[in-house]
Amino acid sequence: QKEVEQDPGPLSVPEGAIVSLNCTYSNSAFQYFMWYRQYSRKGPELLMYTYSSGNKEDGRFTAQVDKSSKYISLFIRDSQPSDSATYLCAMSEMNNDMRFGAGTRLTVKP
Amino acid sequence: DTGVSQDPRHKITKRGQNVTFRCDPISEHNRLYWYRQTLGQGPEFLTYFQNEAQLEKSRLLSDRFSAERPKGSFSTLEIQRTEQGDSAMYLCASSQQGGNTEAFFGQGTRLTVV
């Protein structure tokens, strides 16, 4: 079993839809949770960063962490074609290396 | 541009040759990470530095791979005797030490071994 599990998709939604992306993990020591967006042949771009459990909102993006269930989510409201990318979840223990999911490929159709 | 910079962006090499990549982190960041990413997969951790000290190395990092960060600024990743399985995107990221672990990535170096 991988430390971080993420459904690779692909996921296709119409413009304006609410997108839900999820990851599960097995290491209860993870405390820092991140979502990165990666366009084709580019480096990952940090979208959201959360410490421990709870919700965090930034514009159209909301990140949720449920440590009791070892489950994290990213919601994208009013999705746009420019949101089409691969979304990577990542997590780490105290200030050390991040473990990534495989990434979910999202396409938002106009 | 004050982001993480990687050079070169692309490298094609013949099997058996040595290659070296460079990463310049965000200037105030004292942590630097190297990751490898293959098609359809998330980045896999290779190694990280705090200042000039290499604090952790993944078991993925064979003895053909070596990384340095002299003076705690830029870092180099060298692969000796390249193999076709080394073909991947090599990503560098940097962050500040402390409670905040937000790490920012460069654009990566895409290596193709032929």
PDB file of C-alpha atoms in Angstrom:
ATOM      1  CA  GLN A   1       0.000   0.000   0.000  1.00  0.00           C
ATOM      2  CA  LYS A   2       1.323   3.417  -0.957  1.00  0.00           C
ATOM      3  CA  GLU A   3       1.655   6.044   1.759  1.00  0.00           C
ATOM      4  CA  VAL A   4      -0.524   8.443  -0.243  1.00  0.00           C
ATOM      5  CA  GLU A   5      -3.323   7.270  -2.506  1.00  0.00           C
ATOM      6  CA  GLN A   6      -4.897   9.496  -5.135  1.00  0.00           C
ATOM      7  CA  ASP A   7      -7.273   8.516  -7.908  1.00  0.00           C
ATOM      8  CA  PRO A   8      -5.477   9.422 -11.159  1.00  0.00           C
ATOM      9  CA  GLY A   9      -8.739  10.037 -13.009  1.00  0.00           C
ATOM     10  CA  PRO A  10      -8.991  11.405 -15.604  1.00  0.00           C
ATOM     11  CA  LEU A  11     -11.811  13.643 -14.421  1.00  0.00           C
ATOM     12  CA  SER A  12     -13.816  15.686 -16.923  1.00  0.00           C
ATOM     13  CA  VAL A  13     -16.374  18.304 -15.874  1.00  0.00           C
ATOM     14  CA  PRO A  14     -18.299  21.099 -17.612  1.00  0.00           C
ATOM     15  CA  GLU A  15     -17.312  24.700 -17.002  1.00  0.00           C
ATOM     16  CA  GLY A  16     -18.892  26.072 -13.834  1.00  0.00           C
ATOM     17  CA  ALA A  17     -19.071  22.712 -12.062  1.00  0.00           C
ATOM     18  CA  ILE A  18     -17.817  22.087  -8.549  1.00  0.00           C
ATOM     19  CA  VAL A  19     -14.806  19.773  -8.592  1.00  0.00           C
ATOM     20  CA  SER A  20     -13.896  17.495  -5.702  1.00  0.00           C
ATOM     21  CA  LEU A  21     -10.424  15.969  -5.522  1.00  0.00           C
ATOM     22  CA  ASN A  22      -9.371  13.604  -2.762  1.00  0.00           C
ATOM     23  CA  CYS A  23      -6.437  11.764  -1.249  1.00  0.00           C
ATOM     24  CA  THR A  24      -6.101   9.213   1.501  1.00  0.00           C
ATOM     25  CA  TYR A  25      -2.966   8.421   3.449  1.00  0.00           C
ATOM     26  CA  SER A  26      -1.674   5.855   5.880  1.00  0.00           C
ATOM     27  CA  ASN A  27       0.979   7.719   7.896  1.00  0.00           C
ATOM     28  CA  SER A  28      -0.633   9.270  10.970  1.00  0.00           C
ATOM     29  CA  ALA A  29       2.496  11.389  11.536  1.00  0.00           C
ATOM     30  CA  PHE A  30       1.703  13.615   8.555  1.00  0.00           C
ATOM     31  CA  GLN A  31       0.859  17.103   9.777  1.00  0.00           C
ATOM     32  CA  TYR A  32       1.332  19.336   6.749  1.00  0.00           C
ATOM     33  CA  PHE A  33      -0.955  18.949   3.752  1.00  0.00           C
ATOM     34  CA  MET A  34      -0.538  20.631   0.396  1.00  0.00           C
ATOM     35  CA  TRP A  35      -2.218  20.757  -2.993  1.00  0.00           C
ATOM     36  CA  TYR A  36      -0.171  21.508  -6.071  1.00  0.00           C
ATOM     37  CA  ARG A  37      -1.349  22.177  -9.615  1.00  0.00           C
ATOM     38  CA  GLN A  38       0.831  21.010 -12.464  1.00  0.00           C
ATOM     39  CA  TYR A  39       0.401  21.929 -16.100  1.00  0.00           C
ATOM     40  CA  SER A  40       1.858  19.674 -18.736  1.00  0.00           C
ATOM     41  CA  ARG A  41       5.665  19.686 -18.771  1.00  0.00           C
ATOM     42  CA  LYS A  42       5.847  22.322 -16.016  1.00  0.00           C
ATOM     43  CA  GLY A  43       6.870  22.206 -12.376  1.00  0.00           C
ATOM     44  CA  PRO A  44       4.181  21.872  -9.661  1.00  0.00           C
ATOM     45  CA  GLU A  45       2.668  25.137  -8.438  1.00  0.00           C
ATOM     46  CA  LEU A  46       1.608  25.420  -4.801  1.00  0.00           C
ATOM     47  CA  LEU A  47      -2.145  26.049  -4.482  1.00  0.00           C
ATOM     48  CA  MET A  48      -3.088  25.375  -0.876  1.00  0.00           C
ATOM     49  CA  TYR A  49      -1.234  24.590   2.318  1.00  0.00           C
ATOM     50  CA  THR A  50      -2.859  23.377   5.543  1.00  0.00           C
ATOM     51  CA  TYR A  51      -1.436  22.468   8.913  1.00  0.00           C
ATOM     52  CA  SER A  52      -3.221  19.676  10.812  1.00  0.00           C
ATOM     53  CA  SER A  53      -7.004  19.312  10.530  1.00  0.00           C
ATOM     54  CA  GLY A  54      -9.536  21.842   9.357  1.00  0.00           C
ATOM     55  CA  ASN A  55     -10.585  23.867   6.353  1.00  0.00           C
ATOM     56  CA  LYS A  56      -8.856  26.583   4.422  1.00  0.00           C
ATOM     57  CA  GLU A  57     -10.389  28.729   1.711  1.00  0.00           C
ATOM     58  CA  ASP A  58      -8.663  30.796  -0.947  1.00  0.00           C
ATOM     59  CA  GLY A  59     -10.866  32.257  -3.634  1.00  0.00           C
ATOM     60  CA  ARG A  60     -12.518  29.426  -5.550  1.00  0.00           C
ATOM     61  CA  PHE A  61     -10.416  26.788  -3.765  1.00  0.00           C
ATOM     62  CA  THR A  62     -11.179  25.090  -0.446  1.00  0.00           C
ATOM     63  CA  ALA A  63      -8.905  22.546   1.187  1.00  0.00           C
ATOM     64  CA  GLN A  64     -10.173  20.190   3.886  1.00  0.00           C
ATOM     65  CA  VAL A  65      -8.186  17.881   6.141  1.00  0.00           C
ATOM     66  CA  ASP A  66      -9.722  15.139   8.259  1.00  0.00           C
ATOM     67  CA  LYS A  67      -6.871  13.560  10.192  1.00  0.00           C
ATOM     68  CA  SER A  68      -9.168  11.133  12.021  1.00  0.00           C
ATOM     69  CA  SER A  69     -10.090   9.583   8.665  1.00  0.00           C
ATOM     70  CA  LYS A  70      -6.693  10.234   7.050  1.00  0.00           C
ATOM     71  CA  TYR A  71      -8.481  11.957   4.196  1.00  0.00           C
ATOM     72  CA  ILE A  72      -7.912  15.283   2.480  1.00  0.00           C
ATOM     73  CA  SER A  73      -9.938  17.093  -0.163  1.00  0.00           C
ATOM     74  CA  LEU A  74      -9.670  20.015  -2.531  1.00  0.00           C
ATOM     75  CA  PHE A  75     -12.817  21.667  -3.842  1.00  0.00           C
ATOM     76  CA  ILE A  76     -12.824  23.968  -6.841  1.00  0.00           C
ATOM     77  CA  ARG A  77     -15.928  26.123  -7.262  1.00  0.00           C
ATOM     78  CA  ASP A  78     -17.047  27.615 -10.575  1.00  0.00           C
ATOM     79  CA  SER A  79     -14.423  25.603 -12.443  1.00  0.00           C
ATOM     80  CA  GLN A  80     -12.840  27.212 -15.498  1.00  0.00           C
ATOM     81  CA  PRO A  81     -11.115  25.715 -18.547  1.00  0.00           C
ATOM     82  CA  SER A  82      -7.884  27.253 -17.218  1.00  0.00           C
ATOM     83  CA  ASP A  83      -8.202  24.933 -14.198  1.00  0.00           C
ATOM     84  CA  SER A  84      -7.485  21.986 -16.520  1.00  0.00           C
ATOM     85  CA  ALA A  85      -4.300  20.472 -15.125  1.00  0.00           C
ATOM     86  CA  THR A  86      -3.032  17.666 -12.928  1.00  0.00           C
ATOM     87  CA  TYR A  87      -3.671  18.190  -9.229  1.00  0.00           C
ATOM     88  CA  LEU A  88      -1.195  16.647  -6.805  1.00  0.00           C
ATOM     89  CA  CYS A  89      -1.774  16.187  -3.103  1.00  0.00           C
ATOM     90  CA  ALA A  90       1.315  16.191  -0.899  1.00  0.00           C
ATOM     91  CA  MET A  91       1.939  15.765   2.792  1.00  0.00           C
ATOM     92  CA  SER A  92       4.812  15.722   5.228  1.00  0.00           C
ATOM     93  CA  GLU A  93       5.790  15.184   8.825  1.00  0.00           C
ATOM     94  CA  MET A  94       7.693  17.841  10.729  1.00  0.00           C
ATOM     95  CA  ASN A  95       9.565  19.904   8.168  1.00  0.00           C
ATOM     96  CA  ASN A  96      10.930  17.110   6.080  1.00  0.00           C
ATOM     97  CA  ASP A  97      10.347  15.642   2.661  1.00  0.00           C
ATOM     98  CA  MET A  98       6.902  15.615   1.080  1.00  0.00           C
ATOM     99  CA  ARG A  99       5.125  12.482  -0.101  1.00  0.00           C
ATOM    100  CA  PHE A 100       2.989  12.949  -3.164  1.00  0.00           C
ATOM    101  CA  GLY A 101      -0.048  11.261  -4.603  1.00  0.00           C
ATOM    102  CA  ALA A 102       0.031  10.162  -8.234  1.00  0.00           C
ATOM    103  CA  GLY A 103      -2.004  13.210  -9.288  1.00  0.00           C
ATOM    104  CA  THR A 104      -5.523  13.565 -10.711  1.00  0.00           C
ATOM    105  CA  ARG A 105      -5.805  14.821 -14.269  1.00  0.00           C
ATOM    106  CA  LEU A 106      -8.676  17.307 -14.550  1.00  0.00           C
ATOM    107  CA  THR A 107     -10.258  18.655 -17.733  1.00  0.00           C
ATOM    108  CA  VAL A 108     -12.825  21.453 -17.558  1.00  0.00           C
ATOM    109  CA  LYS A 109     -14.788  21.649 -20.807  1.00  0.00           C
ATOM    110  CA  PRO A 110     -16.148  24.997 -22.025  1.00  0.00           C
TER     111      PRO A 110
ATOM    112  CA  ASP B   1      12.434  36.335 -11.401  1.00  0.00           C
ATOM    113  CA  THR B   2      12.802  35.369  -7.743  1.00  0.00           C
ATOM    114  CA  GLY B   3      11.468  31.806  -8.028  1.00  0.00           C
ATOM    115  CA  VAL B   4      13.343  28.520  -8.088  1.00  0.00           C
ATOM    116  CA  SER B   5      15.481  28.257 -11.193  1.00  0.00           C
ATOM    117  CA  GLN B   6      16.687  25.030 -12.809  1.00  0.00           C
ATOM    118  CA  ASP B   7      19.159  24.543 -15.601  1.00  0.00           C
ATOM    119  CA  PRO B   8      19.071  23.086 -18.164  1.00  0.00           C
ATOM    120  CA  ARG B   9      15.383  22.721 -18.943  1.00  0.00           C
ATOM    121  CA  HIS B  10      15.999  19.772 -21.231  1.00  0.00           C
ATOM    122  CA  LYS B  11      18.878  17.334 -21.560  1.00  0.00           C
ATOM    123  CA  ILE B  12      19.309  14.473 -24.004  1.00  0.00           C
ATOM    124  CA  THR B  13      22.225  12.191 -23.324  1.00  0.00           C
ATOM    125  CA  LYS B  14      23.534   8.850 -24.456  1.00  0.00           C
ATOM    126  CA  ARG B  15      23.422   5.903 -22.117  1.00  0.00           C
ATOM    127  CA  GLY B  16      26.564   5.697 -20.031  1.00  0.00           C
ATOM    128  CA  GLN B  17      27.290   9.420 -20.051  1.00  0.00           C
ATOM    129  CA  ASN B  18      27.343  11.603 -16.939  1.00  0.00           C
ATOM    130  CA  VAL B  19      24.974  14.536 -16.546  1.00  0.00           C
ATOM    131  CA  THR B  20      24.767  17.383 -14.045  1.00  0.00           C
ATOM    132  CA  PHE B  21      21.798  19.594 -13.260  1.00  0.00           C
ATOM    133  CA  ARG B  22      21.755  22.842 -11.346  1.00  0.00           C
ATOM    134  CA  CYS B  23      19.146  24.360  -9.049  1.00  0.00           C
ATOM    135  CA  ASP B  24      19.092  27.897  -7.687  1.00  0.00           C
ATOM    136  CA  PRO B  25      16.585  28.147  -4.827  1.00  0.00           C
ATOM    137  CA  ILE B  26      14.649  31.182  -3.645  1.00  0.00           C
ATOM    138  CA  SER B  27      17.336  33.283  -2.007  1.00  0.00           C
ATOM    139  CA  GLU B  28      16.040  33.338   1.573  1.00  0.00           C
ATOM    140  CA  HIS B  29      15.195  29.612   1.615  1.00  0.00           C
ATOM    141  CA  ASN B  30      17.633  27.400   3.462  1.00  0.00           C
ATOM    142  CA  ARG B  31      16.016  24.065   2.565  1.00  0.00           C
ATOM    143  CA  LEU B  32      16.411  22.542  -0.863  1.00  0.00           C
ATOM    144  CA  TYR B  33      14.841  19.343  -2.170  1.00  0.00           C
ATOM    145  CA  TRP B  34      15.331  17.163  -5.233  1.00  0.00           C
ATOM    146  CA  TYR B  35      12.503  15.070  -6.627  1.00  0.00           C
ATOM    147  CA  ARG B  36      12.120  12.830  -9.665  1.00  0.00           C
ATOM    148  CA  GLN B  37       8.894  12.545 -11.606  1.00  0.00           C
ATOM    149  CA  THR B  38       8.006  10.054 -14.314  1.00  0.00           C
ATOM    150  CA  LEU B  39       5.024  10.267 -16.628  1.00  0.00           C
ATOM    151  CA  GLY B  40       1.707   9.772 -14.853  1.00  0.00           C
ATOM    152  CA  GLN B  41       3.262   9.697 -11.404  1.00  0.00           C
ATOM    153  CA  GLY B  42       3.683  12.184  -8.604  1.00  0.00           C
ATOM    154  CA  PRO B  43       7.149  13.465  -7.687  1.00  0.00           C
ATOM    155  CA  GLU B  44       9.306  11.017  -5.728  1.00  0.00           C
ATOM    156  CA  PHE B  45      11.626  12.352  -3.063  1.00  0.00           C
ATOM    157  CA  LEU B  46      15.359  11.930  -3.727  1.00  0.00           C
ATOM    158  CA  THR B  47      17.229  14.058  -1.198  1.00  0.00           C
ATOM    159  CA  TYR B  48      17.153  17.304   0.739  1.00  0.00           C
ATOM    160  CA  PHE B  49      19.566  19.856   2.176  1.00  0.00           C
ATOM    161  CA  GLN B  50      19.344  22.249   5.038  1.00  0.00           C
ATOM    162  CA  ASN B  51      21.908  24.897   4.211  1.00  0.00           C
ATOM    163  CA  GLU B  52      24.932  22.914   2.996  1.00  0.00           C
ATOM    164  CA  ALA B  53      24.137  19.744   4.967  1.00  0.00           C
ATOM    165  CA  GLN B  54      22.519  16.844   3.147  1.00  0.00           C
ATOM    166  CA  LEU B  55      20.071  15.617   5.793  1.00  0.00           C
ATOM    167  CA  GLU B  56      18.183  12.845   4.076  1.00  0.00           C
ATOM    168  CA  LYS B  57      18.578  10.585   1.061  1.00  0.00           C
ATOM    169  CA  SER B  58      15.943   8.289  -0.347  1.00  0.00           C
ATOM    170  CA  ARG B  59      16.667   4.632  -0.930  1.00  0.00           C
ATOM    171  CA  LEU B  60      15.742   5.448  -4.542  1.00  0.00           C
ATOM    172  CA  LEU B  61      19.001   7.368  -4.788  1.00  0.00           C
ATOM    173  CA  SER B  62      21.485   4.823  -6.094  1.00  0.00           C
ATOM    174  CA  ASP B  63      25.222   5.337  -5.776  1.00  0.00           C
ATOM    175  CA  ARG B  64      25.240   6.709  -9.335  1.00  0.00           C
ATOM    176  CA  PHE B  65      23.437   9.788  -8.037  1.00  0.00           C
ATOM    177  CA  SER B  66      25.152  12.473  -6.014  1.00  0.00           C
ATOM    178  CA  ALA B  67      23.964  15.871  -4.888  1.00  0.00           C
ATOM    179  CA  GLU B  68      25.838  18.787  -3.443  1.00  0.00           C
ATOM    180  CA  ARG B  69      25.008  22.182  -2.089  1.00  0.00           C
ATOM    181  CA  PRO B  70      28.286  23.987  -1.463  1.00  0.00           C
ATOM    182  CA  LYS B  71      27.932  27.155   0.609  1.00  0.00           C
ATOM    183  CA  GLY B  72      24.241  26.463   1.121  1.00  0.00           C
ATOM    184  CA  SER B  73      23.152  28.300  -1.992  1.00  0.00           C
ATOM    185  CA  PHE B  74      22.713  26.562  -5.356  1.00  0.00           C
ATOM    186  CA  SER B  75      22.690  22.774  -5.623  1.00  0.00           C
ATOM    187  CA  THR B  76      23.836  20.300  -8.247  1.00  0.00           C
ATOM    188  CA  LEU B  77      22.548  16.810  -8.943  1.00  0.00           C
ATOM    189  CA  GLU B  78      24.882  14.542 -10.878  1.00  0.00           C
ATOM    190  CA  ILE B  79      23.965  11.214 -12.434  1.00  0.00           C
ATOM    191  CA  GLN B  80      26.879   9.030 -13.461  1.00  0.00           C
ATOM    192  CA  ARG B  81      26.717   6.287 -16.091  1.00  0.00           C
ATOM    193  CA  THR B  82      23.162   7.178 -17.065  1.00  0.00           C
ATOM    194  CA  GLU B  83      20.670   4.420 -17.839  1.00  0.00           C
ATOM    195  CA  GLN B  84      17.449   4.587 -19.842  1.00  0.00           C
ATOM    196  CA  GLY B  85      15.502   4.206 -16.594  1.00  0.00           C
ATOM    197  CA  ASP B  86      16.914   7.546 -15.455  1.00  0.00           C
ATOM    198  CA  SER B  87      14.776   9.319 -18.054  1.00  0.00           C
ATOM    199  CA  ALA B  88      12.437  11.535 -16.042  1.00  0.00           C
ATOM    200  CA  MET B  89      11.722  15.087 -14.958  1.00  0.00           C
ATOM    201  CA  TYR B  90      14.076  16.166 -12.151  1.00  0.00           C
ATOM    202  CA  LEU B  91      12.461  18.759  -9.932  1.00  0.00           C
ATOM    203  CA  CYS B  92      14.029  21.040  -7.378  1.00  0.00           C
ATOM    204  CA  ALA B  93      12.073  22.775  -4.608  1.00  0.00           C
ATOM    205  CA  SER B  94      13.017  25.106  -1.780  1.00  0.00           C
ATOM    206  CA  SER B  95      11.461  26.197   1.503  1.00  0.00           C
ATOM    207  CA  GLN B  96      12.292  28.015   4.701  1.00  0.00           C
ATOM    208  CA  GLN B  97      13.150  26.182   7.868  1.00  0.00           C
ATOM    209  CA  GLY B  98      10.541  26.476  10.571  1.00  0.00           C
ATOM    210  CA  GLY B  99       6.891  25.626  11.104  1.00  0.00           C
ATOM    211  CA  ASN B 100       5.910  26.635   7.601  1.00  0.00           C
ATOM    212  CA  THR B 101       6.856  23.990   5.076  1.00  0.00           C
ATOM    213  CA  GLU B 102       5.518  25.659   1.962  1.00  0.00           C
ATOM    214  CA  ALA B 103       7.833  24.426  -0.742  1.00  0.00           C
ATOM    215  CA  PHE B 104       8.078  26.017  -4.160  1.00  0.00           C
ATOM    216  CA  PHE B 105       9.204  24.102  -7.210  1.00  0.00           C
ATOM    217  CA  GLY B 106      11.254  25.041 -10.221  1.00  0.00           C
ATOM    218  CA  GLN B 107      10.223  24.184 -13.773  1.00  0.00           C
ATOM    219  CA  GLY B 108      12.282  21.013 -13.743  1.00  0.00           C
ATOM    220  CA  THR B 109      14.948  19.477 -15.956  1.00  0.00           C
ATOM    221  CA  ARG B 110      13.638  16.885 -18.366  1.00  0.00           C
ATOM    222  CA  LEU B 111      16.236  14.174 -18.941  1.00  0.00           C
ATOM    223  CA  THR B 112      16.049  11.776 -21.853  1.00  0.00           C
ATOM    224  CA  VAL B 113      18.596   8.952 -21.989  1.00  0.00           C
ATOM    225  CA  VAL B 114      18.893   7.378 -25.442  1.00  0.00           C
TER     226      VAL B 114
END
